[in-house]
């Protein structure tokens, strides 16, 4: 069947016919041009949506918006440690319901790419590996090791069997057309020597052994054994070619933005640069590309990796953390996707010819069945070029690609955005009348520091005459581990009469120290410096037994790098007491080989379950003398859900660091006191030139994350419970609940284009603040009229759009009347306010 035509509507009807037909078995194969579905060559435009980073209630909407954005596939990793948190105890419920997620993709008529890993990286805790795996005797991860390989095989087989049982592979009529084994192993393979090579061959054989009849990929694997397909990950993949000439050119991770660490600013990748990268990939013969991420979402609970990855995993993706369209990125890419899809047949079959104009300016012509399509790509970062193509001349702005589907009319240029920009706003919770921030009623209770009494501690404990790695002791069932010891100063007190310093060397990530139950200091590292030494002046009780309690806290386990799984975490020592430090009579008492008692977790969390706020522990909470700046304290309050359906966030400004729960759901770690440094931000962002994650930063000098997502499905109308565990000290008095919605929409569009204006979530345009068709200048919020304009522009737009959720304008003199300008191309600039109807 031919999938070709100048009209998008026609193309979509053909595509949807094919997708309905995908309920019947689909044969998947590929050649060097790309994937073939029932022997038909296809272009796949896919986007990553990780199911545990949203909720099942959100999945349908996210996938629908991805489809409307012009994608025909959704990609996800499979998260082993989410599914098997404890050895052989599986969890496929709620937002871990992988089958439901794949079926939601299928119901939307999209294809699925399943990257099983099981190593996934993904800024996910420990790269997706369960920590119990690391603690199995004799295990070595990601290499030729029988213990590891048996576990990997057990898990991968479980997932493949589960997909097969539910008929989810293409050959069964399901949506899965591509699967992945391992992940970016090529980046680290050098560190594993011959064992790495033999492991990768074993992975390939394992994948093949399932006989599921989909192509298997290995991204970033330049020695991928046939028939594994080596694919590219990165910001740009146009220069990539697979190691096997029979493999297609596929891009499995096109980074749509970047993730964020605690203490980092907000990274932004412009729509122009992202579109440029995608257009160049297709110009140079790519046929499958995947946005990493299309929706980033939220690292709920303890799923953030890193260490030091924030709870928000927004990624500046086309759909924002909450599932709203990130405009203009979403719309600018949608137009590109629709155009590329309309050229599917010629791109996958056409004879390709490249023209080099010099100065990084290139043209590509595809010819098929008497038709031709052209790309003009300018990779020069500061010079625009005017070039001749088949007798006509075209100007291609620096760092952009023009697409001419008939080699004559420029339908799209990656640097010219004709989609609206949406400025999102946060609105107060009208249901709770929170006009004053301290309307919420707070209860609190302390979390008492642990210490040894007569050599023992309450609750589940381990002891050892050494300092143990935190992962080994906790199996990562908690962020928190107490390292407890005591020192008898009744006999040989070499420290008597001296100024005493407590010295703690830790491999990360946070340590709080207590001596005889009294807090003496807290310190933390950063993503660049995980390992640090804390030294504090302390007082000891001479002639008595002194207790020393160190609370070590992890902030997500490392997820990337050669042997990342063996990186130490927690207090590895030395832990010392130093008398008269730096003086001639300095004495050191090394406590590292003392008897240490280990206690996993917090009393309030692991033992009492305060985060669940169940009836069992109602006593012990106080509603008076609300402390601020107190270390280790629990807070709780009750609130009404904001009205409507807009996404809900809680502003945790004022708090230090800890964990938050809503109605028992862990909404993630918070750390608003971790402020990004003042320097390095820009108000304008030049899309030209290669992107990196330090380009185009915002949010300097502000908390790296202040707002935390509460999915609507976690809420009931009234009586919602927010519980906070505060670790550093802060105040809950500024906490408030808000909704996120479109506030202002802006657009500038060239003549002869269609412009759709839309407020999301049932809001309508209440005011057109600016409208000019002619030669307007400026940016959203400060547009200005030019010397000429069509006089009716405002009234035409008011008539068509006011009171509407969305409206589509035909940008031309036919619509707005004559401009009286003498430019080649007139432009429309419009700014509108969105409000409740
Ligand atoms: C941690 O996991 C290992 C298996 O890898 C198990 O033997 C051990 O008992 C677990 N430890 C705890 C504290 O649960
Ligand atoms: C891989 O492991 C197996 C079994 O432990 C061993 O026989 C083989 O020599 C190893 N391969 C390499 C390349 O070391
Ligand atoms: C007393 O402590 C000091 C310093 O730790 C040590 O050098 C010395 O041997 C100890 N003496 C006795 C009698 O334990
Ligand atoms: C893994 C990978 O492909 N990394 C590349 C991503 O893109 C940046 C910037 O283009 C390169 O520097 C990395 O090597």
mmCIF file of C-alpha atoms in Angstrom, residues 354-649:
data_model
loop_
_atom_site.group_PDB
_atom_site.id
_atom_site.type_symbol
_atom_site.label_atom_id
_atom_site.label_comp_id
_atom_site.label_asym_id
_atom_site.label_seq_id
_atom_site.Cartn_x
_atom_site.Cartn_y
_atom_site.Cartn_z
ATOM 1 C CA UNK A 354 23.551 14.390 -1.454
ATOM 2 C CA UNK A 355 24.723 17.784 -2.692
ATOM 3 C CA UNK A 356 27.539 19.529 -0.846
ATOM 4 C CA UNK A 357 27.364 23.317 -1.099
ATOM 5 C CA UNK A 358 30.396 23.771 1.200
ATOM 6 C CA UNK A 359 30.476 25.680 4.518
ATOM 7 C CA UNK A 360 28.474 22.891 6.235
ATOM 8 C CA UNK A 361 25.570 23.552 3.869
ATOM 9 C CA UNK A 362 24.161 20.420 2.270
ATOM 10 C CA UNK A 363 21.204 19.311 0.216
ATOM 11 C CA UNK A 364 19.637 15.875 -0.105
ATOM 12 C CA UNK A 365 17.292 14.797 -2.861
ATOM 13 C CA UNK A 366 15.189 11.632 -2.610
ATOM 14 C CA UNK A 367 13.761 10.326 -5.884
ATOM 15 C CA UNK A 368 11.122 7.601 -6.196
ATOM 16 C CA UNK A 369 8.479 6.738 -8.781
ATOM 17 C CA UNK A 370 8.939 9.987 -10.664
ATOM 18 C CA UNK A 371 8.551 12.121 -7.535
ATOM 19 C CA UNK A 372 11.212 13.934 -5.586
ATOM 20 C CA UNK A 373 11.632 15.387 -2.086
ATOM 21 C CA UNK A 374 14.396 17.661 -0.841
ATOM 22 C CA UNK A 375 16.123 18.709 2.362
ATOM 23 C CA UNK A 376 18.366 21.748 2.626
ATOM 24 C CA UNK A 377 20.478 21.545 5.766
ATOM 25 C CA UNK A 378 22.624 24.358 7.114
ATOM 26 C CA UNK A 379 24.852 23.143 9.972
ATOM 27 C CA UNK A 380 26.815 26.359 10.071
ATOM 28 C CA UNK A 381 26.159 27.909 13.453
ATOM 29 C CA UNK A 382 26.191 31.585 12.542
ATOM 30 C CA UNK A 383 25.787 32.063 8.802
ATOM 31 C CA UNK A 384 22.557 31.957 6.815
ATOM 32 C CA UNK A 385 22.988 30.734 3.236
ATOM 33 C CA UNK A 386 21.065 31.283 0.046
ATOM 34 C CA UNK A 387 21.451 28.336 -2.291
ATOM 35 C CA UNK A 388 20.143 27.313 -5.641
ATOM 36 C CA UNK A 389 18.047 24.170 -5.908
ATOM 37 C CA UNK A 390 16.696 23.098 -9.310
ATOM 38 C CA UNK A 391 16.624 26.626 -10.605
ATOM 39 C CA UNK A 392 15.094 28.393 -7.579
ATOM 40 C CA UNK A 393 16.910 30.024 -4.730
ATOM 41 C CA UNK A 394 16.241 29.406 -1.047
ATOM 42 C CA UNK A 395 17.581 31.041 2.089
ATOM 43 C CA UNK A 396 18.347 28.599 4.863
ATOM 44 C CA UNK A 397 19.005 30.193 8.277
ATOM 45 C CA UNK A 398 22.054 29.102 10.260
ATOM 46 C CA UNK A 399 21.611 25.796 12.123
ATOM 47 C CA UNK A 400 18.404 24.834 10.387
ATOM 48 C CA UNK A 401 16.930 22.425 7.881
ATOM 49 C CA UNK A 402 14.327 23.318 5.267
ATOM 50 C CA UNK A 403 12.094 20.547 3.977
ATOM 51 C CA UNK A 404 10.636 20.812 0.479
ATOM 52 C CA UNK A 405 8.477 17.711 -0.052
ATOM 53 C CA UNK A 406 8.218 18.460 -3.784
ATOM 54 C CA UNK A 407 11.688 20.070 -4.041
ATOM 55 C CA UNK A 408 9.936 23.348 -4.789
ATOM 56 C CA UNK A 409 7.820 24.600 -1.886
ATOM 57 C CA UNK A 410 9.448 25.057 1.507
ATOM 58 C CA UNK A 411 6.837 23.548 3.843
ATOM 59 C CA UNK A 412 8.936 23.523 7.007
ATOM 60 C CA UNK A 413 12.063 25.113 8.347
ATOM 61 C CA UNK A 414 13.298 23.944 11.738
ATOM 62 C CA UNK A 415 14.176 27.496 12.856
ATOM 63 C CA UNK A 416 10.774 29.008 12.017
ATOM 64 C CA UNK A 417 8.275 28.271 14.723
ATOM 65 C CA UNK A 418 4.641 28.576 13.744
ATOM 66 C CA UNK A 419 3.244 27.056 16.916
ATOM 67 C CA UNK A 420 2.005 28.802 20.003
ATOM 68 C CA UNK A 421 4.085 29.296 23.107
ATOM 69 C CA UNK A 422 2.257 28.583 26.358
ATOM 70 C CA UNK A 423 3.195 30.255 29.609
ATOM 71 C CA UNK A 424 2.038 28.032 32.450
ATOM 72 C CA UNK A 425 0.919 29.594 35.734
ATOM 73 C CA UNK A 426 0.325 28.263 39.222
ATOM 74 C CA UNK A 427 -3.041 29.077 40.780
ATOM 75 C CA UNK A 428 -4.008 28.953 44.460
ATOM 76 C CA UNK A 429 -6.154 26.132 45.818
ATOM 77 C CA UNK A 430 -9.602 27.693 45.759
ATOM 78 C CA UNK A 431 -11.163 24.692 47.499
ATOM 79 C CA UNK A 432 -9.134 25.363 50.621
ATOM 80 C CA UNK A 433 -9.336 29.149 50.676
ATOM 81 C CA UNK A 434 -5.585 29.348 51.074
ATOM 82 C CA UNK A 435 -5.346 33.062 50.602
ATOM 83 C CA UNK A 436 -3.087 33.090 53.640
ATOM 84 C CA UNK A 437 -0.279 30.587 53.360
ATOM 85 C CA UNK A 438 -0.530 29.486 56.987
ATOM 86 C CA UNK A 439 -4.177 28.424 56.782
ATOM 87 C CA UNK A 440 -3.110 24.791 57.044
ATOM 88 C CA UNK A 441 -3.238 23.234 60.520
ATOM 89 C CA UNK A 442 -0.089 21.308 61.342
ATOM 90 C CA UNK A 443 0.638 18.490 63.756
ATOM 91 C CA UNK A 444 4.155 17.349 64.491
ATOM 92 C CA UNK A 445 6.229 14.821 66.400
ATOM 93 C CA UNK A 446 9.948 14.260 66.767
ATOM 94 C CA UNK A 447 11.959 11.392 65.319
ATOM 95 C CA UNK A 448 14.342 10.626 68.170
ATOM 96 C CA UNK A 449 17.923 9.928 67.199
ATOM 97 C CA UNK A 450 19.005 6.351 67.848
ATOM 98 C CA UNK A 451 21.757 5.588 70.294
ATOM 99 C CA UNK A 452 23.170 2.616 72.083
ATOM 100 C CA UNK A 453 22.044 2.075 75.652
ATOM 101 C CA UNK A 454 24.263 -0.422 77.475
ATOM 102 C CA UNK A 455 25.493 -1.544 74.087
ATOM 103 C CA UNK A 456 22.091 -2.272 72.522
ATOM 104 C CA UNK A 457 19.629 -0.523 70.236
ATOM 105 C CA UNK A 458 15.922 -1.109 69.725
ATOM 106 C CA UNK A 459 14.538 -2.785 66.632
ATOM 107 C CA UNK A 460 16.113 -4.754 63.797
ATOM 108 C CA UNK A 461 19.888 -4.511 63.971
ATOM 109 C CA UNK A 462 23.120 -6.017 62.715
ATOM 110 C CA UNK A 463 26.488 -5.709 64.406
ATOM 111 C CA UNK A 464 30.029 -5.889 63.054
ATOM 112 C CA UNK A 465 33.513 -4.868 64.136
ATOM 113 C CA UNK A 466 33.899 -2.806 60.999
ATOM 114 C CA UNK A 467 32.239 -0.097 58.956
ATOM 115 C CA UNK A 468 29.954 -1.699 56.368
ATOM 116 C CA UNK A 469 28.758 -0.458 53.011
ATOM 117 C CA UNK A 470 25.258 0.973 53.212
ATOM 118 C CA UNK A 471 23.898 -1.095 50.294
ATOM 119 C CA UNK A 472 25.098 -4.310 51.905
ATOM 120 C CA UNK A 473 23.318 -3.616 55.176
ATOM 121 C CA UNK A 474 20.055 -2.164 53.908
ATOM 122 C CA UNK A 475 19.558 -3.957 50.572
ATOM 123 C CA UNK A 476 18.356 -0.415 49.749
ATOM 124 C CA UNK A 477 15.056 -0.877 51.555
ATOM 125 C CA UNK A 478 15.522 2.621 53.064
ATOM 126 C CA UNK A 479 17.519 5.821 52.486
ATOM 127 C CA UNK A 480 18.427 5.803 56.156
ATOM 128 C CA UNK A 481 21.013 3.781 58.070
ATOM 129 C CA UNK A 482 22.180 4.390 61.630
ATOM 130 C CA UNK A 483 25.834 3.600 62.386
ATOM 131 C CA UNK A 484 25.976 3.316 66.201
ATOM 132 C CA UNK A 485 28.925 2.818 68.497
ATOM 133 C CA UNK A 486 30.042 3.741 72.000
ATOM 134 C CA UNK A 487 33.276 4.602 73.691
ATOM 135 C CA UNK A 488 34.063 3.856 77.333
ATOM 136 C CA UNK A 489 36.091 6.718 78.799
ATOM 137 C CA UNK A 490 36.044 5.377 82.355
ATOM 138 C CA UNK A 491 39.420 3.570 82.021
ATOM 139 C CA UNK A 492 42.075 4.765 79.592
ATOM 140 C CA UNK A 493 41.022 8.307 78.693
ATOM 141 C CA UNK A 494 43.799 9.568 76.460
ATOM 142 C CA UNK A 495 41.432 12.333 75.328
ATOM 143 C CA UNK A 496 40.978 13.797 78.801
ATOM 144 C CA UNK A 497 41.611 17.519 78.984
ATOM 145 C CA UNK A 498 41.864 17.927 75.242
ATOM 146 C CA UNK A 499 39.721 19.736 72.651
ATOM 147 C CA UNK A 500 37.991 16.949 70.754
ATOM 148 C CA UNK A 501 37.107 16.704 67.069
ATOM 149 C CA UNK A 502 34.842 14.065 65.571
ATOM 150 C CA UNK A 503 36.163 13.065 62.118
ATOM 151 C CA UNK A 504 33.876 11.105 59.788
ATOM 152 C CA UNK A 505 34.909 10.062 56.285
ATOM 153 C CA UNK A 506 31.889 8.989 54.244
ATOM 154 C CA UNK A 507 31.342 7.874 50.679
ATOM 155 C CA UNK A 508 28.002 9.682 50.657
ATOM 156 C CA UNK A 509 25.536 11.060 50.446
ATOM 157 C CA UNK A 510 24.511 12.823 53.694
ATOM 158 C CA UNK A 511 25.578 12.355 57.300
ATOM 159 C CA UNK A 512 24.002 13.627 60.541
ATOM 160 C CA UNK A 513 26.121 13.119 63.662
ATOM 161 C CA UNK A 514 24.962 12.837 67.277
ATOM 162 C CA UNK A 515 27.085 12.467 70.391
ATOM 163 C CA UNK A 516 25.276 11.305 73.519
ATOM 164 C CA UNK A 517 21.978 12.012 71.746
ATOM 165 C CA UNK A 518 22.904 15.594 70.912
ATOM 166 C CA UNK A 519 23.204 16.770 67.313
ATOM 167 C CA UNK A 520 26.749 17.904 66.535
ATOM 168 C CA UNK A 521 26.613 18.415 62.768
ATOM 169 C CA UNK A 522 25.232 17.500 59.347
ATOM 170 C CA UNK A 523 26.927 17.576 55.984
ATOM 171 C CA UNK A 524 26.249 16.473 52.420
ATOM 172 C CA UNK A 525 28.063 16.092 49.142
ATOM 173 C CA UNK A 526 27.136 17.070 45.618
ATOM 174 C CA UNK A 527 26.871 15.114 42.402
ATOM 175 C CA UNK A 528 30.524 16.029 41.685
ATOM 176 C CA UNK A 529 31.815 15.274 45.182
ATOM 177 C CA UNK A 530 30.032 12.328 46.729
ATOM 178 C CA UNK A 531 32.807 11.470 49.144
ATOM 179 C CA UNK A 532 33.541 13.936 51.915
ATOM 180 C CA UNK A 533 34.958 14.372 55.400
ATOM 181 C CA UNK A 534 32.951 15.941 58.187
ATOM 182 C CA UNK A 535 34.858 17.314 61.178
ATOM 183 C CA UNK A 536 33.019 18.758 64.170
ATOM 184 C CA UNK A 537 34.147 19.951 67.590
ATOM 185 C CA UNK A 538 32.392 17.884 70.231
ATOM 186 C CA UNK A 539 32.254 17.394 73.980
ATOM 187 C CA UNK A 540 32.588 13.976 75.590
ATOM 188 C CA UNK A 541 31.678 12.749 79.062
ATOM 189 C CA UNK A 542 34.954 11.755 80.650
ATOM 190 C CA UNK A 543 34.860 8.822 83.048
ATOM 191 C CA UNK A 544 31.709 7.479 81.384
ATOM 192 C CA UNK A 545 30.443 5.649 78.292
ATOM 193 C CA UNK A 546 29.730 7.951 75.329
ATOM 194 C CA UNK A 547 27.436 7.061 72.499
ATOM 195 C CA UNK A 548 28.204 8.093 68.932
ATOM 196 C CA UNK A 549 25.381 7.862 66.399
ATOM 197 C CA UNK A 550 25.808 8.614 62.724
ATOM 198 C CA UNK A 551 22.758 8.716 60.480
ATOM 199 C CA UNK A 552 23.879 8.061 56.913
ATOM 200 C CA UNK A 553 21.413 8.950 54.169
ATOM 201 C CA UNK A 554 21.415 8.006 50.486
ATOM 202 C CA UNK A 555 19.892 10.270 47.838
ATOM 203 C CA UNK A 556 19.464 7.755 45.013
ATOM 204 C CA UNK A 557 22.087 5.174 44.062
ATOM 205 C CA UNK A 558 24.460 5.643 41.145
ATOM 206 C CA UNK A 559 23.026 4.562 37.800
ATOM 207 C CA UNK A 560 25.815 4.949 35.268
ATOM 208 C CA UNK A 561 29.450 4.134 34.551
ATOM 209 C CA UNK A 562 31.706 1.104 34.348
ATOM 210 C CA UNK A 563 31.171 -0.985 37.508
ATOM 211 C CA UNK A 564 28.796 1.678 38.874
ATOM 212 C CA UNK A 565 27.124 -1.050 40.931
ATOM 213 C CA UNK A 566 30.211 -1.520 43.118
ATOM 214 C CA UNK A 567 30.634 2.165 44.003
ATOM 215 C CA UNK A 568 30.766 2.477 47.783
ATOM 216 C CA UNK A 569 28.060 4.345 49.646
ATOM 217 C CA UNK A 570 27.679 5.119 53.337
ATOM 218 C CA UNK A 571 30.352 5.523 55.984
ATOM 219 C CA UNK A 572 33.434 3.538 55.011
ATOM 220 C CA UNK A 573 35.633 5.445 57.467
ATOM 221 C CA UNK A 574 37.821 6.224 59.009
ATOM 222 C CA UNK A 575 35.722 7.481 61.903
ATOM 223 C CA UNK A 576 38.049 9.020 64.476
ATOM 224 C CA UNK A 577 38.146 11.153 67.581
ATOM 225 C CA UNK A 578 41.045 13.556 67.521
ATOM 226 C CA UNK A 579 42.284 15.297 70.675
ATOM 227 C CA UNK A 580 43.988 18.675 70.265
ATOM 228 C CA UNK A 581 43.946 18.393 66.502
ATOM 229 C CA UNK A 582 46.924 19.962 64.781
ATOM 230 C CA UNK A 583 48.862 20.485 68.006
ATOM 231 C CA UNK A 584 52.036 18.770 69.154
ATOM 232 C CA UNK A 585 50.156 16.607 71.659
ATOM 233 C CA UNK A 586 47.518 15.457 69.123
ATOM 234 C CA UNK A 587 46.022 12.017 69.921
ATOM 235 C CA UNK A 588 43.750 9.969 67.707
ATOM 236 C CA UNK A 589 41.300 7.257 68.737
ATOM 237 C CA UNK A 590 40.229 5.382 65.625
ATOM 238 C CA UNK A 591 36.714 4.018 66.001
ATOM 239 C CA UNK A 592 36.580 2.320 62.580
ATOM 240 C CA UNK A 593 37.076 -1.181 63.980
ATOM 241 C CA UNK A 594 34.955 -0.623 67.093
ATOM 242 C CA UNK A 595 31.871 -2.696 67.556
ATOM 243 C CA UNK A 596 29.267 -1.014 65.306
ATOM 244 C CA UNK A 597 25.565 -1.619 65.536
ATOM 245 C CA UNK A 598 23.491 -0.993 62.419
ATOM 246 C CA UNK A 599 19.873 -0.012 62.364
ATOM 247 C CA UNK A 600 18.053 0.296 59.035
ATOM 248 C CA UNK A 601 15.477 3.025 58.580
ATOM 249 C CA UNK A 602 13.644 5.431 60.840
ATOM 250 C CA UNK A 603 11.517 4.653 63.838
ATOM 251 C CA UNK A 604 8.632 6.714 62.512
ATOM 252 C CA UNK A 605 8.838 5.234 59.033
ATOM 253 C CA UNK A 606 9.846 1.585 59.187
ATOM 254 C CA UNK A 607 8.428 0.807 62.629
ATOM 255 C CA UNK A 608 5.477 3.089 63.169
ATOM 256 C CA UNK A 609 4.474 3.749 59.576
ATOM 257 C CA UNK A 610 3.657 7.400 60.304
ATOM 258 C CA UNK A 611 3.739 8.167 56.580
ATOM 259 C CA UNK A 612 0.609 6.048 56.170
ATOM 260 C CA UNK A 613 -1.147 8.049 58.898
ATOM 261 C CA UNK A 614 -3.164 5.057 60.018
ATOM 262 C CA UNK A 615 -5.202 4.810 63.192
ATOM 263 C CA UNK A 616 -2.487 2.913 65.076
ATOM 264 C CA UNK A 617 -0.310 5.939 65.727
ATOM 265 C CA UNK A 618 -2.673 8.848 66.235
ATOM 266 C CA UNK A 619 -1.232 9.566 69.691
ATOM 267 C CA UNK A 620 2.121 11.273 70.027
ATOM 268 C CA UNK A 621 1.311 14.049 67.559
ATOM 269 C CA UNK A 622 1.196 17.599 68.942
ATOM 270 C CA UNK A 623 -0.638 20.525 67.464
ATOM 271 C CA UNK A 624 1.038 23.210 69.609
ATOM 272 C CA UNK A 625 4.593 24.607 69.718
ATOM 273 C CA UNK A 626 5.101 23.801 66.035
ATOM 274 C CA UNK A 627 8.892 23.660 65.723
ATOM 275 C CA UNK A 628 10.827 25.293 62.960
ATOM 276 C CA UNK A 629 14.418 24.566 62.065
ATOM 277 C CA UNK A 630 14.306 21.373 64.052
ATOM 278 C CA UNK A 631 16.186 18.347 62.801
ATOM 279 C CA UNK A 632 14.428 14.975 62.374
ATOM 280 C CA UNK A 633 10.783 15.842 62.740
ATOM 281 C CA UNK A 634 7.488 14.660 61.289
ATOM 282 C CA UNK A 635 4.797 17.102 60.164
ATOM 283 C CA UNK A 636 1.286 16.370 58.945
ATOM 284 C CA UNK A 637 -1.725 18.321 57.750
ATOM 285 C CA UNK A 638 -5.080 17.811 56.053
ATOM 286 C CA UNK A 639 -6.240 19.576 52.901
ATOM 287 C CA UNK A 640 -9.008 19.713 50.332
ATOM 288 C CA UNK A 641 -8.188 18.775 46.746
ATOM 289 C CA UNK A 642 -8.106 21.763 44.394
ATOM 290 C CA UNK A 643 -11.244 21.920 42.252
ATOM 291 C CA UNK A 644 -11.178 20.974 38.584
ATOM 292 C CA UNK A 645 -8.849 18.662 36.748
ATOM 293 C CA UNK A 646 -5.666 20.707 36.343
ATOM 294 C CA UNK A 647 -2.521 19.022 37.677
ATOM 295 C CA UNK A 648 -1.830 19.586 41.391
ATOM 296 C CA UNK A 649 1.498 20.497 42.971
#
